[in-house]
Amino acid sequence: MKTLFITVGGSPQPILTSVKSLNPDRVVFICSDGAKGSQSQIIEEGKPCEVRKGSEVVDRLPNIPTQLGLGDRFDRDRDVILVSNPDDLSECYGKIAQKVREARNDDANAQLLADYTGGTKTMSVALAQVALDDKLETYVTSSTRRDNLVKVERGERVRRATTSAVTVERTILQVLPAFLRQYNYPAAIAELETLLQERELSGDNADRVQLWLDCCAGFDLWDRFDHAEAWFYLKDYLKYPQLREPIFFLKRVMGSREAFAPAAGDGFTAPESIRGHGYEIVEDVLLNAERRSTLARYDDAVARLYRTLELLAQVRLWEAYEIQTGDVALDKLPEALRPKYEALQAEGKIKIGLFKAYTLLTEFPDDPVGIQFASAKGRIQDALQVRNHSILAHGLRPVTESDYRQLEAAIAPFVREAIAAVVSKKSPSPVQFPSEWEM
């Protein structure tokens, strides 16, 4: 079903032209109410429509639905939007938007059109805004000859209004910032892909949308730890100041991950990397936890905090002693410790979990991470009860923001201080994803 929403002003002619040209199944007229309102042209009996020549009335015609021969297709209770104050943008927008929602609820596959030629400037602006927000096909009735600057009088043509540039600008300046502040890249990607698929964009606008789409896709891949694929999306955007430092950090993360790959057994090979201090992959997971908390995904954030804690011990043991927690080599241990760990051997391997990994670090003389853990162990164990009772660990309890903050307060400072204790003070700091940027 094709439904046309159209504003009604002083002259019926552009409305007649629009309806005849677009041939909708249903017309919804947006009118000003009151004795002198444009509603008379729609619902008043007799001949309410005036044909003027200058200020002189030269003819009177029936109401517009009658002139269009709408008959039973017009329902005055259903197909008229009456605006009591046609210069009140809020009222105009609200009433039009409500009627559009009703039309969509009645028919999810309805083709909705808007022609904002008539009515007050405010009524036209309101209909145009609703059309942009609700993705209506937008039209304007204009004339190749415009002798009268007040209204369209002759030679009218209905043409599709070009709104793509406006939609792109609104999306980039108004819609995307909210998603970027939340690190909600799937939502941003969906919005941008809709623009590409549903709008006919000029070359410049298409390129601009594609640029934003590439960057959001890159950060989304990185957010899911697909570092190599993220690099291919982001590598061409180092020229943008707000993206430069995060992308350089990505190169250091890939260098750190590649160095740890033999211990992790994931065979990761970085397409491009910078060799940093080696703990960037740990910092990356910690920053990921922060982003999950910004989205209020506290269960996910807690799982990432736990993984950060575990990964720090694993990376430290590999970086400093070439020890894998999934297969501890006895010959890498101090001789005095070998009998103790040999007793843990099962199925040909010695495997140690989080706390045993940190215990091993405390058993290496003067290991900075082991020393840090020895002093923080009590509060970390207490805080980890939140994680242990969560549905993503051993329980069924949902994690609240308060729960997350408690665990974050115990783990994040320990991780940062432990890394600081083993790396050079001149090492670059980790970089969170930008929450806003301009391109």
PDB file of C-alpha atoms in Angstrom, residues 139-342:
ATOM      1  CA  TYR A 139       8.986  14.739  -2.751  1.00  0.00           C
ATOM      2  CA  VAL A 140       8.465  18.409  -3.485  1.00  0.00           C
ATOM      3  CA  THR A 141       6.104  19.959  -5.996  1.00  0.00           C
ATOM      4  CA  SER A 142       7.736  22.861  -7.784  1.00  0.00           C
ATOM      5  CA  SER A 143       7.350  24.889 -10.917  1.00  0.00           C
ATOM      6  CA  THR A 144       9.685  25.735 -13.756  1.00  0.00           C
ATOM      7  CA  ARG A 145       7.968  29.147 -13.626  1.00  0.00           C
ATOM      8  CA  ARG A 146       7.648  30.674 -10.171  1.00  0.00           C
ATOM      9  CA  ASP A 147       5.981  34.041 -10.741  1.00  0.00           C
ATOM     10  CA  ASN A 148       4.438  33.999  -7.289  1.00  0.00           C
ATOM     11  CA  LEU A 149       6.971  33.549  -4.502  1.00  0.00           C
ATOM     12  CA  VAL A 150       4.244  32.723  -1.972  1.00  0.00           C
ATOM     13  CA  LYS A 151       2.814  29.597  -3.582  1.00  0.00           C
ATOM     14  CA  VAL A 152       3.078  27.290  -6.550  1.00  0.00           C
ATOM     15  CA  GLU A 153       0.488  28.333  -9.133  1.00  0.00           C
ATOM     16  CA  ARG A 154       1.224  26.835 -12.550  1.00  0.00           C
ATOM     17  CA  GLY A 155       3.465  24.407 -14.401  1.00  0.00           C
ATOM     18  CA  GLU A 156       3.930  22.246 -11.326  1.00  0.00           C
ATOM     19  CA  ARG A 157       6.139  19.196 -11.419  1.00  0.00           C
ATOM     20  CA  VAL A 158       6.564  16.634  -8.664  1.00  0.00           C
ATOM     21  CA  ARG A 159      10.157  15.563  -8.156  1.00  0.00           C
ATOM     22  CA  ARG A 160      11.978  13.395  -5.680  1.00  0.00           C
ATOM     23  CA  ALA A 161      13.694  15.575  -3.088  1.00  0.00           C
ATOM     24  CA  THR A 162      17.410  14.919  -2.773  1.00  0.00           C
ATOM     25  CA  THR A 163      17.972  14.115   0.889  1.00  0.00           C
ATOM     26  CA  SER A 164      20.991  11.827   0.757  1.00  0.00           C
ATOM     27  CA  ALA A 165      23.536  14.494   1.722  1.00  0.00           C
ATOM     28  CA  VAL A 166      21.320  15.625   4.599  1.00  0.00           C
ATOM     29  CA  THR A 167      20.896  12.043   5.796  1.00  0.00           C
ATOM     30  CA  VAL A 168      24.646  11.388   5.637  1.00  0.00           C
ATOM     31  CA  GLU A 169      25.384  14.562   7.591  1.00  0.00           C
ATOM     32  CA  ARG A 170      22.753  13.799  10.232  1.00  0.00           C
ATOM     33  CA  THR A 171      24.012  10.239  10.612  1.00  0.00           C
ATOM     34  CA  ILE A 172      27.660  11.247  11.011  1.00  0.00           C
ATOM     35  CA  LEU A 173      27.087  14.261  13.247  1.00  0.00           C
ATOM     36  CA  GLN A 174      24.100  13.105  15.328  1.00  0.00           C
ATOM     37  CA  VAL A 175      23.690   9.330  15.230  1.00  0.00           C
ATOM     38  CA  LEU A 176      27.244   7.960  15.156  1.00  0.00           C
ATOM     39  CA  PRO A 177      28.662   9.961  18.108  1.00  0.00           C
ATOM     40  CA  ALA A 178      26.330   8.204  20.569  1.00  0.00           C
ATOM     41  CA  PHE A 179      27.405   4.793  19.285  1.00  0.00           C
ATOM     42  CA  LEU A 180      31.102   5.716  19.334  1.00  0.00           C
ATOM     43  CA  ARG A 181      30.920   6.971  22.921  1.00  0.00           C
ATOM     44  CA  GLN A 182      29.588   3.525  23.875  1.00  0.00           C
ATOM     45  CA  TYR A 183      32.034   1.659  21.602  1.00  0.00           C
ATOM     46  CA  ASN A 184      28.924   0.164  20.018  1.00  0.00           C
ATOM     47  CA  TYR A 185      30.427  -0.600  16.629  1.00  0.00           C
ATOM     48  CA  PRO A 186      27.803  -3.146  15.458  1.00  0.00           C
ATOM     49  CA  ALA A 187      25.109  -0.469  15.798  1.00  0.00           C
ATOM     50  CA  ALA A 188      27.255   2.101  13.978  1.00  0.00           C
ATOM     51  CA  ILE A 189      28.016  -0.384  11.189  1.00  0.00           C
ATOM     52  CA  ALA A 190      24.318  -1.226  10.777  1.00  0.00           C
ATOM     53  CA  GLU A 191      23.455   2.471  10.462  1.00  0.00           C
ATOM     54  CA  LEU A 192      26.162   3.092   7.859  1.00  0.00           C
ATOM     55  CA  GLU A 193      25.329  -0.035   5.856  1.00  0.00           C
ATOM     56  CA  THR A 194      21.694   1.068   5.743  1.00  0.00           C
ATOM     57  CA  LEU A 195      22.827   4.359   4.217  1.00  0.00           C
ATOM     58  CA  LEU A 196      24.780   2.563   1.508  1.00  0.00           C
ATOM     59  CA  GLN A 197      22.011   0.091   0.747  1.00  0.00           C
ATOM     60  CA  GLU A 198      18.944   2.322   0.910  1.00  0.00           C
ATOM     61  CA  ARG A 199      20.172   5.707  -0.296  1.00  0.00           C
ATOM     62  CA  GLU A 200      21.452   6.786  -3.682  1.00  0.00           C
ATOM     63  CA  LEU A 201      24.629   8.541  -2.581  1.00  0.00           C
ATOM     64  CA  SER A 202      26.805  10.816  -4.660  1.00  0.00           C
ATOM     65  CA  GLY A 203      30.441   9.841  -5.093  1.00  0.00           C
ATOM     66  CA  ASP A 204      31.681  12.101  -2.290  1.00  0.00           C
ATOM     67  CA  ASN A 205      28.990  11.013   0.155  1.00  0.00           C
ATOM     68  CA  ALA A 206      29.445   7.348  -0.713  1.00  0.00           C
ATOM     69  CA  ASP A 207      33.195   7.673  -0.125  1.00  0.00           C
ATOM     70  CA  ARG A 208      32.599   9.434   3.178  1.00  0.00           C
ATOM     71  CA  VAL A 209      30.214   6.742   4.423  1.00  0.00           C
ATOM     72  CA  GLN A 210      32.600   4.017   3.267  1.00  0.00           C
ATOM     73  CA  LEU A 211      35.466   5.654   5.170  1.00  0.00           C
ATOM     74  CA  TRP A 212      33.462   5.678   8.412  1.00  0.00           C
ATOM     75  CA  LEU A 213      32.314   2.130   7.743  1.00  0.00           C
ATOM     76  CA  ASP A 214      35.903   0.916   7.314  1.00  0.00           C
ATOM     77  CA  CYS A 215      36.995   2.500  10.578  1.00  0.00           C
ATOM     78  CA  CYS A 216      34.026   1.184  12.565  1.00  0.00           C
ATOM     79  CA  ALA A 217      34.530  -2.271  11.058  1.00  0.00           C
ATOM     80  CA  GLY A 218      38.218  -2.135  11.987  1.00  0.00           C
ATOM     81  CA  PHE A 219      37.552  -1.216  15.604  1.00  0.00           C
ATOM     82  CA  ASP A 220      34.776  -3.810  15.799  1.00  0.00           C
ATOM     83  CA  LEU A 221      37.193  -6.518  14.610  1.00  0.00           C
ATOM     84  CA  TRP A 222      39.803  -5.326  17.089  1.00  0.00           C
ATOM     85  CA  ASP A 223      37.161  -5.319  19.827  1.00  0.00           C
ATOM     86  CA  ARG A 224      36.652  -9.020  19.030  1.00  0.00           C
ATOM     87  CA  PHE A 225      40.439  -9.623  19.143  1.00  0.00           C
ATOM     88  CA  ASP A 226      40.705 -10.197  15.399  1.00  0.00           C
ATOM     89  CA  HIS A 227      43.813  -8.027  15.346  1.00  0.00           C
ATOM     90  CA  ALA A 228      45.152  -8.976  11.920  1.00  0.00           C
ATOM     91  CA  GLU A 229      41.885  -8.337  10.100  1.00  0.00           C
ATOM     92  CA  ALA A 230      41.406  -5.090  12.039  1.00  0.00           C
ATOM     93  CA  TRP A 231      44.804  -3.913  10.819  1.00  0.00           C
ATOM     94  CA  PHE A 232      43.788  -4.312   7.173  1.00  0.00           C
ATOM     95  CA  TYR A 233      40.779  -2.073   7.759  1.00  0.00           C
ATOM     96  CA  LEU A 234      42.612   0.572   9.810  1.00  0.00           C
ATOM     97  CA  LYS A 235      46.105   0.795   8.325  1.00  0.00           C
ATOM     98  CA  ASP A 236      45.171   3.439   5.740  1.00  0.00           C
ATOM     99  CA  TYR A 237      43.824   5.841   8.382  1.00  0.00           C
ATOM    100  CA  LEU A 238      47.041   6.685  10.225  1.00  0.00           C
ATOM    101  CA  LYS A 239      46.843  10.162   8.668  1.00  0.00           C
ATOM    102  CA  TYR A 240      43.946  11.086  10.965  1.00  0.00           C
ATOM    103  CA  PRO A 241      45.343  12.493  14.257  1.00  0.00           C
ATOM    104  CA  GLN A 242      42.679  10.945  16.511  1.00  0.00           C
ATOM    105  CA  LEU A 243      43.278   7.502  15.016  1.00  0.00           C
ATOM    106  CA  ARG A 244      47.066   7.543  14.792  1.00  0.00           C
ATOM    107  CA  GLU A 245      47.912   6.580  18.384  1.00  0.00           C
ATOM    108  CA  PRO A 246      45.303   3.805  18.648  1.00  0.00           C
ATOM    109  CA  ILE A 247      46.518   2.288  15.366  1.00  0.00           C
ATOM    110  CA  PHE A 248      50.151   2.412  16.512  1.00  0.00           C
ATOM    111  CA  PHE A 249      49.026   0.716  19.724  1.00  0.00           C
ATOM    112  CA  LEU A 250      47.381  -1.991  17.581  1.00  0.00           C
ATOM    113  CA  LYS A 251      50.778  -2.629  15.971  1.00  0.00           C
ATOM    114  CA  ARG A 252      52.345  -3.021  19.421  1.00  0.00           C
ATOM    115  CA  VAL A 253      49.519  -5.335  20.503  1.00  0.00           C
ATOM    116  CA  MET A 254      50.156  -7.496  17.440  1.00  0.00           C
ATOM    117  CA  GLY A 255      53.864  -7.560  18.220  1.00  0.00           C
ATOM    118  CA  SER A 256      53.108  -8.636  21.784  1.00  0.00           C
ATOM    119  CA  ARG A 257      50.632 -11.283  20.660  1.00  0.00           C
ATOM    120  CA  GLU A 258      53.049 -12.682  18.092  1.00  0.00           C
ATOM    121  CA  ALA A 259      55.820 -12.923  20.696  1.00  0.00           C
ATOM    122  CA  PHE A 260      53.468 -14.807  23.025  1.00  0.00           C
ATOM    123  CA  ALA A 261      52.032 -17.005  20.239  1.00  0.00           C
ATOM    124  CA  PRO A 262      54.394 -19.977  20.847  1.00  0.00           C
ATOM    125  CA  ALA A 263      53.195 -20.205  24.440  1.00  0.00           C
ATOM    126  CA  ALA A 264      49.552 -19.598  23.527  1.00  0.00           C
ATOM    127  CA  GLY A 265      49.682 -22.100  20.704  1.00  0.00           C
ATOM    128  CA  ASP A 266      47.444 -20.013  18.430  1.00  0.00           C
ATOM    129  CA  GLY A 267      49.990 -19.596  15.611  1.00  0.00           C
ATOM    130  CA  PHE A 268      49.319 -15.864  15.295  1.00  0.00           C
ATOM    131  CA  THR A 269      51.455 -14.026  12.752  1.00  0.00           C
ATOM    132  CA  ALA A 270      51.218 -10.240  12.722  1.00  0.00           C
ATOM    133  CA  PRO A 271      50.768  -8.635   9.286  1.00  0.00           C
ATOM    134  CA  GLU A 272      52.518  -5.571  10.719  1.00  0.00           C
ATOM    135  CA  SER A 273      53.934  -5.004  14.176  1.00  0.00           C
ATOM    136  CA  ILE A 274      56.052  -2.914  16.507  1.00  0.00           C
ATOM    137  CA  ARG A 275      57.984  -4.712  19.200  1.00  0.00           C
ATOM    138  CA  GLY A 276      57.066  -3.032  22.472  1.00  0.00           C
ATOM    139  CA  HIS A 277      57.517  -4.155  26.054  1.00  0.00           C
ATOM    140  CA  GLY A 278      55.655  -7.428  25.433  1.00  0.00           C
ATOM    141  CA  TYR A 279      52.659  -6.889  27.714  1.00  0.00           C
ATOM    142  CA  GLU A 280      50.514  -4.917  25.257  1.00  0.00           C
ATOM    143  CA  ILE A 281      48.244  -7.922  24.690  1.00  0.00           C
ATOM    144  CA  VAL A 282      47.453  -7.865  28.428  1.00  0.00           C
ATOM    145  CA  GLU A 283      46.720  -4.135  28.282  1.00  0.00           C
ATOM    146  CA  ASP A 284      44.517  -4.761  25.261  1.00  0.00           C
ATOM    147  CA  VAL A 285      42.267  -7.178  27.151  1.00  0.00           C
ATOM    148  CA  LEU A 286      42.054  -4.787  30.111  1.00  0.00           C
ATOM    149  CA  LEU A 287      40.953  -1.946  27.819  1.00  0.00           C
ATOM    150  CA  ASN A 288      38.419  -4.300  26.266  1.00  0.00           C
ATOM    151  CA  ALA A 289      36.923  -4.860  29.720  1.00  0.00           C
ATOM    152  CA  GLU A 290      36.532  -1.085  30.098  1.00  0.00           C
ATOM    153  CA  ARG A 291      34.642  -0.930  26.804  1.00  0.00           C
ATOM    154  CA  ARG A 292      32.307  -3.739  27.842  1.00  0.00           C
ATOM    155  CA  SER A 293      31.498  -1.870  31.042  1.00  0.00           C
ATOM    156  CA  THR A 294      30.719   1.281  29.048  1.00  0.00           C
ATOM    157  CA  LEU A 295      28.110  -0.774  27.191  1.00  0.00           C
ATOM    158  CA  ALA A 296      26.813  -2.031  30.567  1.00  0.00           C
ATOM    159  CA  ARG A 297      27.828  -5.580  29.617  1.00  0.00           C
ATOM    160  CA  TYR A 298      29.113  -6.288  33.113  1.00  0.00           C
ATOM    161  CA  ASP A 299      29.201 -10.087  32.860  1.00  0.00           C
ATOM    162  CA  ASP A 300      31.387  -9.768  29.774  1.00  0.00           C
ATOM    163  CA  ALA A 301      33.520  -7.104  31.437  1.00  0.00           C
ATOM    164  CA  VAL A 302      34.149  -9.315  34.476  1.00  0.00           C
ATOM    165  CA  ALA A 303      35.118 -12.247  32.239  1.00  0.00           C
ATOM    166  CA  ARG A 304      37.661 -10.014  30.526  1.00  0.00           C
ATOM    167  CA  LEU A 305      39.066  -8.774  33.839  1.00  0.00           C
ATOM    168  CA  TYR A 306      39.614 -12.381  34.876  1.00  0.00           C
ATOM    169  CA  ARG A 307      41.296 -13.126  31.563  1.00  0.00           C
ATOM    170  CA  THR A 308      43.520 -10.055  31.981  1.00  0.00           C
ATOM    171  CA  LEU A 309      44.685 -11.324  35.353  1.00  0.00           C
ATOM    172  CA  GLU A 310      45.331 -14.807  33.993  1.00  0.00           C
ATOM    173  CA  LEU A 311      47.051 -13.531  30.847  1.00  0.00           C
ATOM    174  CA  LEU A 312      49.432 -11.312  32.799  1.00  0.00           C
ATOM    175  CA  ALA A 313      50.818 -14.344  34.658  1.00  0.00           C
ATOM    176  CA  GLN A 314      51.088 -16.338  31.442  1.00  0.00           C
ATOM    177  CA  VAL A 315      52.894 -13.586  29.546  1.00  0.00           C
ATOM    178  CA  ARG A 316      55.237 -12.887  32.452  1.00  0.00           C
ATOM    179  CA  LEU A 317      56.210 -16.550  32.777  1.00  0.00           C
ATOM    180  CA  TRP A 318      56.859 -16.775  29.047  1.00  0.00           C
ATOM    181  CA  GLU A 319      58.646 -13.419  28.671  1.00  0.00           C
ATOM    182  CA  ALA A 320      60.911 -13.849  31.678  1.00  0.00           C
ATOM    183  CA  TYR A 321      61.365 -17.642  31.950  1.00  0.00           C
ATOM    184  CA  GLU A 322      60.044 -19.276  28.738  1.00  0.00           C
ATOM    185  CA  ILE A 323      57.513 -21.222  30.792  1.00  0.00           C
ATOM    186  CA  GLN A 324      54.108 -22.223  29.377  1.00  0.00           C
ATOM    187  CA  THR A 325      51.329 -22.610  31.929  1.00  0.00           C
ATOM    188  CA  GLY A 326      49.748 -25.327  29.776  1.00  0.00           C
ATOM    189  CA  ASP A 327      52.945 -27.382  29.672  1.00  0.00           C
ATOM    190  CA  VAL A 328      55.495 -26.381  32.326  1.00  0.00           C
ATOM    191  CA  ALA A 329      58.998 -27.478  31.384  1.00  0.00           C
ATOM    192  CA  LEU A 330      60.789 -28.696  34.517  1.00  0.00           C
ATOM    193  CA  ASP A 331      64.176 -27.683  33.178  1.00  0.00           C
ATOM    194  CA  LYS A 332      63.028 -24.037  33.146  1.00  0.00           C
ATOM    195  CA  LEU A 333      62.327 -24.124  36.891  1.00  0.00           C
ATOM    196  CA  PRO A 334      64.806 -23.547  39.695  1.00  0.00           C
ATOM    197  CA  GLU A 335      66.094 -26.982  40.699  1.00  0.00           C
ATOM    198  CA  ALA A 336      64.609 -26.740  44.173  1.00  0.00           C
ATOM    199  CA  LEU A 337      61.095 -26.360  42.708  1.00  0.00           C
ATOM    200  CA  ARG A 338      61.179 -29.263  40.283  1.00  0.00           C
ATOM    201  CA  PRO A 339      59.977 -32.039  42.623  1.00  0.00           C
ATOM    202  CA  LYS A 340      56.984 -29.948  43.690  1.00  0.00           C
ATOM    203  CA  TYR A 341      55.837 -29.307  40.122  1.00  0.00           C
ATOM    204  CA  GLU A 342      56.703 -32.762  38.868  1.00  0.00           C
TER     205      GLU A 342
END
